XYZ file of C-alpha atoms in Angstrom:
770
model
C 0.000 0.000 0.000
C 1.122 3.480 -0.742
C 0.557 6.517 1.402
C -2.909 7.164 -0.018
C -3.998 3.560 0.541
C -2.887 3.698 4.153
C -4.873 6.894 4.578
C -7.901 5.190 3.041
C -7.509 2.332 5.508
C -7.373 4.842 8.342
C -10.509 6.560 7.033
C -12.402 3.299 6.772
C -11.874 2.503 10.454
C -12.802 5.960 11.712
C -16.252 6.717 13.012
C -17.798 3.328 12.340
C -17.604 1.239 15.494
C -18.203 4.105 17.878
C -21.901 3.250 18.084
C -21.630 -0.543 17.958
C -20.670 -1.253 21.557
C -22.790 0.964 23.742
C -21.074 2.486 26.789
C -22.089 2.425 30.451
C -21.569 6.016 31.563
C -19.692 9.077 30.407
C -16.016 9.943 30.544
C -14.220 12.916 29.028
C -15.502 15.264 31.755
C -13.126 17.993 30.583
C -14.643 18.190 27.069
C -17.186 20.980 26.683
C -20.185 19.799 24.682
C -20.368 22.860 22.452
C -19.707 23.269 18.738
C -21.213 26.419 17.196
C -20.343 25.343 13.646
C -22.245 22.072 14.174
C -25.341 23.913 15.451
C -25.247 26.472 12.651
C -24.802 23.785 9.981
C -27.708 21.586 11.116
C -30.043 24.526 11.737
C -29.493 25.591 8.123
C -29.983 22.059 6.746
C -33.449 21.851 8.334
C -33.197 18.150 9.207
C -34.763 18.639 12.644
C -38.526 19.430 12.711
C -39.424 23.035 13.432
C -39.440 23.909 17.118
C -37.439 20.800 18.121
C -33.870 21.996 17.603
C -33.262 22.834 21.276
C -34.593 19.407 22.277
C -32.289 17.858 19.678
C -29.219 19.650 21.064
C -30.151 18.855 24.681
C -30.439 15.173 23.813
C -27.041 15.274 22.073
C -25.459 16.526 25.317
C -27.010 13.781 27.473
C -25.128 10.501 28.084
C -26.333 7.656 25.892
C -28.448 4.939 27.560
C -26.781 1.551 27.757
C -28.419 -1.091 25.591
C -28.173 -4.864 25.557
C -29.438 -7.390 23.058
C -30.196 -11.017 23.829
C -28.863 -13.212 21.048
C -31.890 -14.439 19.191
C -30.800 -17.633 17.443
C -30.023 -19.775 20.455
C -32.830 -21.734 22.011
C -31.500 -20.308 25.277
C -32.637 -16.768 24.421
C -36.055 -17.208 26.069
C -34.431 -18.605 29.200
C -32.036 -15.648 29.430
C -34.929 -13.216 28.963
C -36.876 -15.016 31.690
C -33.829 -14.819 33.985
C -33.387 -11.097 33.285
C -37.037 -10.240 33.904
C -37.684 -12.438 36.920
C -34.385 -12.027 38.715
C -32.422 -8.878 37.889
C -35.035 -6.429 36.613
C -37.406 -7.126 39.519
C -34.620 -6.442 42.042
C -33.689 -3.191 40.316
C -37.265 -1.857 40.331
C -37.294 -1.595 44.119
C -33.784 -0.181 44.424
C -32.755 3.252 45.680
C -29.173 4.566 45.694
C -28.328 7.815 47.514
C -32.045 8.572 47.762
C -32.532 8.169 44.015
C -34.834 5.459 42.692
C -33.171 3.419 39.966
C -35.065 3.296 36.698
C -35.587 -0.297 35.645
C -34.434 -1.325 32.152
C -37.053 -0.955 29.416
C -37.551 -3.098 26.311
C -36.953 -1.335 22.979
C -40.478 -1.044 21.590
C -39.433 -1.688 17.995
C -37.105 -4.669 18.527
C -38.861 -8.039 18.017
C -39.745 -10.340 20.929
C -38.403 -8.122 23.759
C -34.880 -9.167 22.811
C -33.307 -5.687 23.289
C -33.311 -3.467 26.408
C -31.972 -0.076 27.455
C -31.196 1.568 30.803
C -29.766 4.879 32.023
C -27.660 3.291 34.761
C -24.035 4.418 34.656
C -21.003 2.358 35.682
C -20.683 4.505 38.798
C -24.204 3.625 39.962
C -23.768 -0.025 39.039
C -20.772 -0.303 41.368
C -22.578 1.257 44.339
C -24.976 -1.602 45.037
C -24.305 -5.333 45.484
C -27.533 -6.079 43.570
C -26.394 -3.979 40.646
C -22.939 -5.476 40.875
C -24.531 -8.898 40.413
C -26.433 -7.569 37.416
C -23.198 -6.184 35.975
C -21.388 -9.484 36.456
C -24.298 -11.256 34.806
C -23.972 -8.943 31.783
C -20.199 -9.377 31.573
C -20.336 -13.159 31.859
C -23.225 -13.618 29.427
C -21.581 -11.246 26.952
C -18.394 -13.296 26.961
C -20.439 -16.450 26.432
C -22.139 -14.867 23.434
C -25.622 -14.897 24.942
C -25.861 -11.104 25.270
C -24.414 -8.344 23.100
C -23.776 -4.837 24.388
C -24.714 -2.785 21.366
C -26.148 0.660 20.781
C -29.861 0.639 19.903
C -29.606 2.313 16.472
C -26.823 -0.090 15.500
C -29.353 -2.935 15.701
C -31.547 -1.493 12.922
C -29.675 -2.394 9.661
C -29.639 -6.209 10.160
C -33.369 -6.166 10.961
C -34.131 -4.292 7.718
C -32.121 -6.816 5.678
C -34.800 -9.464 6.398
C -32.335 -12.340 6.683
C -33.422 -15.920 5.993
C -31.318 -19.040 6.753
C -30.475 -19.679 3.071
C -29.122 -16.185 2.332
C -25.551 -15.525 1.250
C -24.572 -12.365 3.128
C -21.675 -9.917 2.815
C -20.881 -7.485 5.644
C -18.562 -5.014 3.885
C -17.214 -2.975 6.829
C -17.865 -5.352 9.700
C -15.571 -4.597 12.679
C -16.052 -4.601 15.598
C -18.825 -7.095 14.787
C -22.055 -6.384 16.675
C -24.117 -6.284 13.479
C -22.240 -9.312 12.146
C -23.339 -11.205 15.250
C -26.960 -10.272 14.504
C -26.621 -11.579 10.957
C -25.241 -14.893 12.222
C -28.075 -15.218 14.731
C -30.665 -14.735 11.990
C -29.041 -17.457 9.876
C -29.414 -19.827 12.826
C -33.065 -19.026 13.473
C -33.709 -22.781 13.586
C -31.292 -24.333 16.063
C -32.229 -27.828 14.865
C -30.370 -27.130 11.614
C -26.612 -27.391 12.363
C -25.613 -26.131 8.894
C -27.900 -23.454 7.453
C -27.604 -23.094 3.688
C -26.527 -19.454 3.957
C -23.359 -17.854 5.288
C -21.882 -14.521 6.369
C -18.640 -13.176 4.923
C -17.515 -10.403 7.273
C -14.887 -8.051 5.859
C -12.815 -5.238 7.332
C -9.983 -3.185 5.853
C -8.002 -3.052 9.103
C -6.067 -6.231 9.798
C -5.913 -5.686 13.562
C -9.615 -5.028 13.837
C -10.315 -8.256 11.963
C -9.151 -10.127 15.059
C -11.671 -8.265 17.171
C -14.231 -9.373 14.604
C -13.064 -12.961 15.048
C -13.419 -12.627 18.822
C -17.017 -11.379 18.453
C -18.025 -13.995 15.895
C -16.415 -16.882 17.786
C -18.736 -16.353 20.733
C -21.605 -17.505 18.499
C -19.957 -20.802 17.521
C -21.218 -20.827 13.942
C -19.799 -22.902 11.062
C -21.268 -20.323 8.645
C -19.018 -17.286 9.247
C -15.842 -16.239 7.439
C -13.741 -13.194 8.346
C -11.741 -11.621 5.500
C -9.390 -8.634 5.254
C -9.875 -6.348 2.216
C -10.490 -2.751 1.229
C -14.300 -2.688 0.921
C -14.208 -0.310 -2.059
C -12.441 -2.977 -4.120
C -13.376 -6.230 -2.420
C -12.755 -9.034 -4.947
C -15.435 -10.803 -6.918
C -15.509 -14.410 -5.739
C -16.170 -17.634 -7.602
C -18.176 -20.662 -6.596
C -18.612 -24.082 -8.143
C -22.197 -24.526 -9.291
C -23.193 -27.896 -10.803
C -19.608 -28.541 -11.843
C -19.164 -25.128 -13.482
C -17.454 -21.986 -12.251
C -19.899 -19.248 -11.408
C -19.653 -15.758 -9.918
C -20.818 -15.396 -6.318
C -23.560 -12.801 -5.963
C -24.889 -12.080 -2.473
C -28.567 -12.161 -1.479
C -27.989 -9.582 1.256
C -25.285 -6.959 1.745
C -24.726 -4.768 4.777
C -22.923 -1.593 3.712
C -22.301 0.170 7.034
C -19.705 2.612 5.758
C -17.049 4.670 7.581
C -18.469 8.095 8.411
C -17.832 11.312 10.327
C -19.811 9.887 13.260
C -21.627 13.015 14.377
C -24.569 10.836 15.403
C -22.365 9.320 18.133
C -21.694 12.554 20.074
C -23.636 11.267 23.083
C -21.095 8.513 23.596
C -18.054 9.453 21.557
C -17.512 12.816 23.260
C -14.385 13.547 21.214
C -16.585 14.350 18.199
C -17.708 17.617 19.859
C -14.318 19.226 19.461
C -13.266 17.433 16.254
C -16.408 17.980 14.164
C -16.056 20.066 11.015
C -17.858 20.144 7.668
C -14.742 18.983 5.822
C -15.019 15.498 7.423
C -18.042 14.643 5.305
C -16.481 16.112 2.162
C -13.452 13.859 2.596
C -15.518 10.719 3.196
C -18.234 11.097 0.542
C -16.117 9.649 -2.270
C -15.025 6.608 -0.296
C -18.599 5.964 0.843
C -19.857 6.098 -2.736
C -17.121 3.750 -3.990
C -17.930 1.213 -1.265
C -21.665 1.442 -2.035
C -21.032 1.004 -5.783
C -18.863 -2.035 -5.110
C -21.617 -3.430 -2.914
C -24.410 -3.180 -5.498
C -22.141 -4.715 -8.139
C -21.879 -7.832 -5.979
C -25.565 -7.928 -5.059
C -27.755 -10.552 -6.720
C -30.729 -9.357 -8.752
C -33.658 -9.384 -6.324
C -31.288 -8.934 -3.371
C -31.333 -6.208 -0.701
C -28.490 -3.937 0.392
C -28.739 -1.740 3.480
C -26.591 1.409 3.400
C -26.101 2.965 6.829
C -24.029 5.591 8.646
C -23.945 7.017 12.163
C -23.827 10.489 10.594
C -26.765 12.877 10.194
C -25.057 14.718 7.331
C -26.879 14.575 3.926
C -23.501 14.690 2.129
C -22.747 11.237 3.574
C -26.335 10.024 3.446
C -28.865 11.133 0.794
C -26.120 12.421 -1.521
C -24.511 8.952 -1.695
C -27.889 7.249 -2.216
C -28.935 9.755 -4.918
C -25.628 9.317 -6.798
C -25.983 5.528 -6.563
C -29.564 5.582 -7.864
C -28.605 7.919 -10.711
C -25.751 5.661 -11.815
C -27.963 2.586 -11.640
C -30.341 3.919 -14.331
C -33.284 2.107 -12.772
C -31.429 -1.065 -11.721
C -31.771 -0.024 -8.068
C -34.808 1.043 -6.112
C -35.203 2.458 -2.612
C -37.447 0.113 -0.642
C -40.240 1.466 1.543
C -39.363 0.178 5.017
C -41.845 2.324 6.936
C -43.827 -0.694 8.168
C -40.875 -2.991 8.897
C -40.077 -1.779 12.423
C -43.325 -0.677 14.068
C -42.573 1.479 17.098
C -39.394 3.019 15.669
C -39.574 6.800 15.245
C -37.688 8.197 12.274
C -37.616 11.149 9.901
C -38.000 10.686 6.121
C -34.968 11.389 3.935
C -34.608 14.912 2.563
C -34.658 15.931 -1.106
C -32.763 19.225 -0.789
C -29.609 20.074 1.107
C -26.694 22.487 0.948
C -22.965 22.109 1.276
C -20.699 24.173 3.518
C -16.914 24.460 3.490
C -14.758 24.533 6.574
C -14.581 28.332 6.485
C -18.381 28.710 6.422
C -19.018 29.232 2.689
C -22.312 27.713 1.438
C -23.023 26.144 -1.978
C -26.426 24.956 -3.214
C -25.381 23.719 -6.648
C -22.270 22.418 -8.423
C -22.357 25.387 -10.799
C -21.603 27.713 -7.862
C -18.391 25.885 -6.885
C -15.205 27.696 -8.036
C -12.741 25.541 -9.995
C -10.176 25.895 -7.194
C -12.443 23.720 -5.024
C -13.257 21.061 -7.624
C -10.906 18.536 -6.081
C -12.614 18.808 -2.695
C -16.235 19.315 -3.740
C -17.767 16.986 -6.335
C -21.033 17.043 -8.340
C -22.357 13.913 -6.575
C -22.509 15.838 -3.285
C -25.491 17.920 -4.512
C -29.118 16.869 -5.017
C -30.153 16.079 -8.624
C -31.426 19.161 -10.469
C -34.343 17.683 -12.435
C -37.492 17.594 -10.243
C -38.851 14.522 -12.063
C -35.655 12.531 -11.578
C -35.552 13.545 -7.911
C -39.194 12.539 -7.395
C -38.586 9.108 -8.980
C -35.737 8.421 -6.554
C -38.113 8.504 -3.536
C -35.392 9.749 -1.186
C -38.102 10.207 1.438
C -37.897 6.408 1.896
C -34.506 6.853 3.577
C -34.703 6.817 7.386
C -32.964 9.316 9.685
C -33.137 8.586 13.428
C -32.826 11.696 15.609
C -31.567 11.313 19.210
C -34.355 13.215 20.978
C -37.193 11.157 19.497
C -36.441 7.891 21.322
C -33.394 8.630 23.472
C -30.925 7.031 21.046
C -27.891 7.988 19.007
C -28.221 9.589 15.569
C -28.367 7.289 12.569
C -29.164 7.049 8.856
C -30.303 3.962 6.966
C -31.530 3.236 3.425
C -32.687 -0.081 1.962
C -31.874 -0.710 -1.709
C -33.384 -3.488 -3.837
C -31.633 -4.592 -7.034
C -34.112 -4.931 -9.909
C -31.661 -5.655 -12.748
C -27.910 -5.973 -13.405
C -25.998 -2.723 -13.111
C -26.001 -0.870 -16.463
C -22.228 -0.974 -16.938
C -22.441 -4.771 -16.644
C -25.301 -4.994 -19.183
C -23.622 -2.842 -21.819
C -20.650 -5.167 -22.206
C -21.962 -8.737 -22.142
C -19.892 -11.848 -22.722
C -16.425 -10.337 -22.441
C -13.789 -12.950 -23.137
C -10.738 -13.375 -20.929
C -8.377 -12.055 -23.601
C -10.507 -8.924 -23.968
C -10.487 -8.469 -20.199
C -6.727 -8.844 -20.043
C -6.023 -6.418 -22.887
C -8.501 -3.901 -21.513
C -6.894 -4.128 -18.077
C -3.474 -3.669 -19.603
C -4.595 -0.536 -21.423
C -6.095 0.997 -18.298
C -3.293 -0.062 -15.985
C -5.695 -2.110 -13.874
C -6.363 -5.770 -13.436
C -9.318 -7.814 -14.668
C -12.286 -7.753 -12.388
C -13.345 -11.271 -12.086
C -12.509 -14.713 -13.119
C -15.696 -14.348 -14.889
C -16.685 -17.138 -17.175
C -17.037 -16.015 -20.779
C -20.789 -15.594 -20.503
C -20.755 -13.453 -17.377
C -21.406 -9.761 -17.962
C -18.588 -8.139 -16.051
C -16.241 -5.286 -16.777
C -12.629 -4.630 -16.034
C -12.638 -2.961 -12.639
C -11.398 0.300 -14.128
C -14.744 0.549 -15.930
C -16.842 -1.165 -13.291
C -15.953 1.485 -10.753
C -19.130 3.307 -11.443
C -20.262 3.885 -14.966
C -19.469 4.284 -18.625
C -16.890 6.964 -17.849
C -14.606 4.382 -16.331
C -14.740 5.806 -12.799
C -17.239 6.721 -10.155
C -18.304 9.973 -11.762
C -17.362 12.987 -9.738
C -14.413 11.347 -8.022
C -11.278 13.471 -8.161
C -8.912 10.812 -6.904
C -7.583 8.075 -9.100
C -8.925 4.715 -8.027
C -6.735 1.846 -7.045
C -7.111 -1.258 -9.217
C -10.144 -3.168 -7.956
C -10.180 -6.866 -7.389
C -7.455 -9.453 -7.522
C -6.646 -10.812 -10.931
C -8.854 -13.829 -11.341
C -8.348 -14.450 -15.025
C -4.564 -14.526 -15.107
C -3.289 -18.006 -14.427
C 0.359 -17.161 -15.066
C 0.859 -14.216 -12.731
C 2.319 -14.729 -9.255
C -0.282 -15.633 -6.621
C -1.575 -12.784 -4.523
C -3.466 -12.906 -1.247
C -4.292 -9.200 -1.298
C -6.699 -7.269 -3.398
C -5.720 -3.654 -3.770
C -2.300 -2.359 -4.668
C 0.262 -2.517 -7.447
C -0.338 -4.195 -10.830
C -0.054 -8.010 -10.913
C 3.537 -7.921 -12.128
C 4.670 -6.716 -8.698
C 4.363 -8.883 -5.594
C 1.958 -7.348 -3.116
C 3.200 -6.655 0.373
C 0.716 -7.937 2.927
C 0.138 -6.222 6.223
C -0.829 -7.900 9.467
C -0.267 -11.368 10.855
C 0.501 -14.302 8.589
C -2.402 -16.703 8.676
C -2.095 -20.483 8.844
C -3.484 -22.323 5.819
C -6.980 -23.809 5.696
C -6.613 -27.475 4.761
C -9.699 -29.620 4.144
C -9.523 -33.264 5.081
C -10.343 -35.985 2.569
C -13.001 -38.599 3.308
C -10.339 -41.296 3.711
C -8.063 -39.246 5.988
C -6.719 -41.632 8.664
C -7.739 -39.193 11.409
C -11.373 -40.215 10.808
C -10.735 -43.911 11.469
C -10.670 -43.691 15.268
C -13.055 -40.707 15.464
C -15.668 -42.582 13.405
C -15.629 -45.684 15.569
C -15.188 -43.929 18.941
C -18.110 -41.518 18.501
C -20.097 -43.728 16.070
C -20.643 -40.875 13.621
C -23.749 -41.178 11.452
C -23.332 -41.980 7.761
C -24.434 -38.501 6.706
C -21.636 -36.811 8.683
C -20.073 -34.296 6.218
C -16.400 -35.323 6.424
C -15.490 -33.026 3.548
C -16.481 -30.007 5.663
C -13.782 -30.721 8.254
C -10.595 -28.675 8.041
C -7.386 -28.087 9.937
C -4.875 -25.221 9.994
C -1.696 -27.084 9.150
C -0.243 -28.854 6.106
C 2.332 -30.836 8.072
C 2.733 -32.485 11.444
C 0.030 -33.547 13.864
C -3.361 -31.929 13.566
C -4.046 -30.035 16.823
C -7.594 -28.897 16.200
C -10.298 -29.860 13.742
C -12.859 -27.306 12.556
C -16.063 -27.488 10.546
C -17.535 -25.104 7.994
C -20.784 -25.288 6.070
C -20.836 -26.807 2.593
C -21.318 -23.382 0.982
C -18.346 -21.799 2.802
C -16.200 -24.780 1.822
C -17.153 -24.022 -1.788
C -16.082 -20.379 -1.340
C -12.776 -21.291 0.340
C -11.740 -23.885 -2.206
C -12.431 -21.637 -5.188
C -10.948 -18.375 -3.908
C -7.893 -19.146 -1.804
C -5.645 -17.032 -4.044
C -7.854 -13.973 -4.332
C -8.937 -13.265 -0.788
C -7.221 -13.003 2.553
C -9.125 -15.178 5.020
C -8.493 -14.422 8.689
C -10.734 -17.050 10.253
C -13.612 -19.378 9.490
C -15.498 -22.331 10.907
C -16.069 -23.625 14.418
C -13.767 -25.896 16.425
C -15.274 -29.356 16.915
C -12.374 -31.534 18.135
C -9.076 -30.893 19.920
C -6.162 -33.281 20.208
C -5.771 -34.778 23.659
C -2.849 -37.182 23.976
C -4.356 -38.837 27.052
C -7.325 -39.900 24.967
C -5.219 -41.983 22.593
C -4.941 -44.873 25.033
C -8.725 -44.858 25.434
C -9.440 -45.184 21.717
C -9.388 -41.650 20.273
C -6.799 -38.860 20.347
C -9.437 -36.167 19.810
C -11.800 -34.892 22.474
C -14.938 -32.904 21.733
C -14.742 -29.094 21.915
C -17.589 -27.222 23.617
C -17.557 -24.517 20.915
C -18.745 -26.956 18.267
C -20.922 -29.301 20.288
C -24.247 -27.992 18.966
C -22.941 -28.338 15.386
C -21.463 -31.789 15.884
C -23.815 -33.544 18.314
C -26.572 -34.358 15.756
C -24.074 -36.678 14.056
C -22.817 -38.426 17.237
C -24.549 -41.696 18.152
C -22.479 -42.956 21.077
C -20.622 -41.498 24.084
C -23.815 -39.632 25.120
C -25.080 -39.484 28.723
C -28.581 -38.162 29.402
C -28.397 -35.953 32.481
C -30.902 -34.193 34.739
C -30.910 -30.642 36.104
C -29.377 -31.907 39.371
C -26.637 -33.752 37.460
C -25.693 -30.558 35.609
C -25.534 -28.622 38.885
C -23.128 -31.209 40.285
C -20.985 -31.259 37.143
C -20.706 -27.473 36.929
C -20.135 -26.700 40.623
C -17.775 -29.521 41.613
C -14.238 -29.791 40.384
C -14.049 -33.505 39.682
C -17.076 -35.351 41.100
C -17.154 -39.123 41.512
C -19.524 -41.005 39.220
C -21.606 -41.845 42.279
C -22.504 -38.157 42.681
C -24.724 -38.451 39.590
C -28.344 -39.516 39.873
C -29.041 -43.218 39.310
C -29.979 -42.995 35.641
C -26.926 -40.961 34.585
C -24.694 -43.022 36.873
C -25.820 -46.248 35.177
C -25.188 -44.763 31.700
C -21.725 -43.524 32.702
C -20.680 -46.917 34.094
C -21.320 -48.499 30.696
C -18.926 -46.110 28.933
C -15.167 -46.411 28.789
C -12.844 -43.528 29.638
C -12.608 -40.570 27.307
C -14.565 -37.678 25.847
C -18.371 -37.672 26.235
C -21.492 -35.606 25.512
C -23.654 -34.637 28.507
C -27.160 -34.038 27.169
C -30.157 -32.507 28.937
C -33.540 -32.786 27.235
C -36.238 -30.504 28.681
C -39.409 -31.856 30.209
C -42.365 -29.822 28.852
C -44.445 -30.891 31.877
C -42.049 -29.260 34.346
C -41.997 -25.502 33.720
C -39.715 -24.949 36.734
C -36.839 -26.476 34.744
C -35.174 -24.939 31.668
C -37.248 -25.488 28.553
C -34.316 -25.625 26.163
C -31.886 -28.452 25.391
C -28.412 -28.239 26.960
C -25.360 -30.039 25.595
C -22.023 -30.059 27.368
C -18.691 -31.652 26.562
C -17.347 -33.853 29.315
C -14.749 -36.444 30.218
C -15.345 -39.861 31.747
C -12.434 -40.595 34.014
C -11.553 -43.812 35.856
C -13.816 -43.121 38.828
C -14.994 -39.589 38.161
C -16.613 -37.395 35.552
C -16.312 -33.742 34.673
C -17.784 -31.109 32.376
C -15.357 -29.600 29.888
C -16.937 -26.147 29.746
C -15.317 -22.669 29.803
C -15.924 -20.648 32.972
C -18.416 -18.122 31.637
C -20.491 -20.823 29.987
C -20.576 -22.669 33.313
C -21.991 -19.537 34.899
C -24.510 -19.187 32.074
C -25.893 -22.695 32.500
C -25.936 -22.461 36.298
C -27.973 -19.255 36.136
C -30.468 -20.964 33.854
C -30.787 -23.723 36.465
C -31.508 -21.211 39.242
C -28.056 -21.348 40.878
C -26.802 -18.006 42.218
C -23.444 -17.212 40.640
C -21.360 -14.359 42.000
C -17.640 -13.723 41.872
C -15.806 -13.766 45.147
C -14.932 -10.202 46.105
C -11.528 -11.388 47.287
C -8.646 -12.278 45.020
C -8.866 -12.009 41.269
C -12.445 -10.792 41.116
C -11.670 -7.744 43.258
C -8.418 -7.056 41.453
C -10.143 -7.083 38.104
C -12.783 -4.679 39.317
C -10.244 -2.299 40.808
C -7.555 -2.301 38.201
C -8.429 -4.002 34.977
C -11.129 -3.980 32.364
C -13.754 -6.634 32.967
C -12.568 -8.565 29.962
C -12.398 -8.502 26.190
C -16.135 -8.427 25.932
C -16.188 -4.914 27.404
C -14.688 -3.201 24.394
C -16.455 0.096 24.306
C -14.297 2.756 22.754
C -11.915 2.927 19.862
C -8.760 2.811 21.998
C -9.968 -0.430 23.542
C -10.875 -1.772 20.104
C -7.302 -1.208 18.956
C -5.832 -2.761 22.095
C -7.976 -5.871 22.081
C -7.556 -6.344 18.353
C -3.786 -6.395 18.792
C -4.037 -8.962 21.575
C -6.346 -11.110 19.466
C -3.987 -10.977 16.510
C -0.775 -11.564 18.393
C -2.148 -14.596 20.173
C -2.954 -17.803 18.328
C -6.271 -17.464 16.547
C -7.695 -20.623 17.964
C -6.454 -20.364 21.550
C -7.988 -22.860 23.957
C -10.556 -21.740 26.501
C -9.884 -24.751 28.657
C -6.628 -26.501 29.488
C -5.548 -29.836 28.095
C -3.948 -32.820 29.864
C -4.371 -31.320 33.328
C -5.303 -34.553 35.113
C -6.919 -37.862 34.356
C -9.877 -35.966 32.934
C -7.777 -33.943 30.558
C -8.425 -30.545 32.125
C -7.836 -28.370 35.111
C -9.867 -25.309 36.099
C -8.563 -22.109 37.717
C -10.056 -21.750 41.201
C -10.585 -18.016 41.259
C -14.369 -17.876 41.316
C -16.917 -18.927 43.845
C -20.241 -20.476 42.969
C -22.884 -20.363 45.661
C -25.716 -22.821 45.299
C -29.233 -21.788 46.070
C -32.343 -21.211 44.083
C -32.839 -17.782 42.630
C -35.807 -15.769 43.757
């Protein structure tokens, strides 16, 4: 990357994640929440209804409420909601601190099934009461387990408007830190009885370090249908898939285009914006936003939906981008009317007229007014279309702008685009042959766009950038070549996408990733696994992969059939950071018992449907014993489970709880745990926070001991990686994630006869919850 590319990468990470992980109280006390230029600019734009501007500004100065979202795809979501309502929220309702009654959390009226809640409690208040401290620990623990996401309310809107179904192929173009990505994954897994949904999510981010934060977020959901990749979104490569034995171009059913922005909608949480805001921010970002949006619609399938969103209120970054996109599409795109999709959500329609202001306060209403000296900074696409008929046909009023004072949220903009036909620059040049692509790319100094088969209408990227002119019209900067060279078989292999022409070797930034190696059906590793776990005949062996070409395989992972297709056909044209879910880990102790691989808790819900032996049916009381005692004797189990365990030899096992619909006092969702049958004892092989999660569902009070590590963490450290709430923390955690091994173990191997040892830094007090 050259200097400009590095700057682009910096721009793409700015102002995007600031609203994804909602904070729990304000900092930055020394920053004065005043910006006269901001007030003047938005008064003139007329985005706020008449008579409401003071309310709008007052809301912007108030701290943002904290919001949580219960992950919707797990069958445990209802149990967590029940636990929240019956235990924590009831306690909070009666609570007073320093004479002030605490306001209980409220459900977001527009979020389906009461799965999202907000509260005005700050960190300071939370730490003042033992009851609130328990609530806080509950949030921290459940967040780490992936059962709750701490996410700003407006950030939850785009995935809902995408209308995800389990068979959809989804691209998240600017995904880090990953809260929306998590929502997309949850929607794919709406039916927990289907271990491998047909669809998948490819989550991309331009910043290599932040990709590891994305991995951390996605891994909590334990899905075989997620892939994290590292590319510049404005030139993300066109991928191939194998369809009925033929190469085909991958078009996505759904695309989330949550672009980098100036972030002035995040002022309530990201206090820095107050002093940094200027009109030039939006002018600098408009071009990048348009290029990313154009690249998105190019990769969208006909009939598919793309949601464009920003956390900026500025029309230059919002309606201007949408209007330019619609104009270029020549009818191929249409703004969808989403007014009825989220009943209860208050929003303002998109505007059809706006003005542009320079940093020094000069206003322009039309491109014709802009002096030539400013033509590199101000572009025609930043202004509304002139022709009234064209403007009316765009239906910009279908865009949605969320203002902070209407529902006590952050500021946000969202537009839903539906693709009615191929993009016009694809239609005009059908059936381009590879030799034509190559010669055209050579003439323009770019590289061919896609490994497109001869009958696929696709242009060289230099043309595909936005129209017949060969570039996104109105862009002053020269565009980097888009897409890796897919047609050239003879050029050196490249993992990257953007950069120098193919003749030069691209320099990759970030950590070097291990390879993704799929196992063959006759791989010897399956011999003992097949017999030990009695895998069913329909077990998809071809979906199993490892991360090493040579030596012993340490971990085995699984991906869905569709992601396997993507990986196998695109290994040279995309940089994959992580994919799949861990299902087995090597355990040398297990070799003498018949299998060197023990089950991994992360992948148990994916794998268990195929396992026909090594399963013990357990009761609620059995689970309590297994999760609260370090290494209980077999005799501690109830008679039924004890009898089943005695019949099994030593080694890895599945502990399975099936709910009894006639006993509503017990959890009404299935629970599956990895375990180990020792010589005389048995244990659950479950990470700490998941232990706490299951115990809470069983009515066991779980609270960290205030002595030792728990107290130290409260006093000195962050509560954990799940509490990443501002950009500095994002950077820090991303570095840690990248520097460490991607697939680090959550539990220890070969600790004792059961293959694990647990740190004894937490206390678990048994007793039924009220």
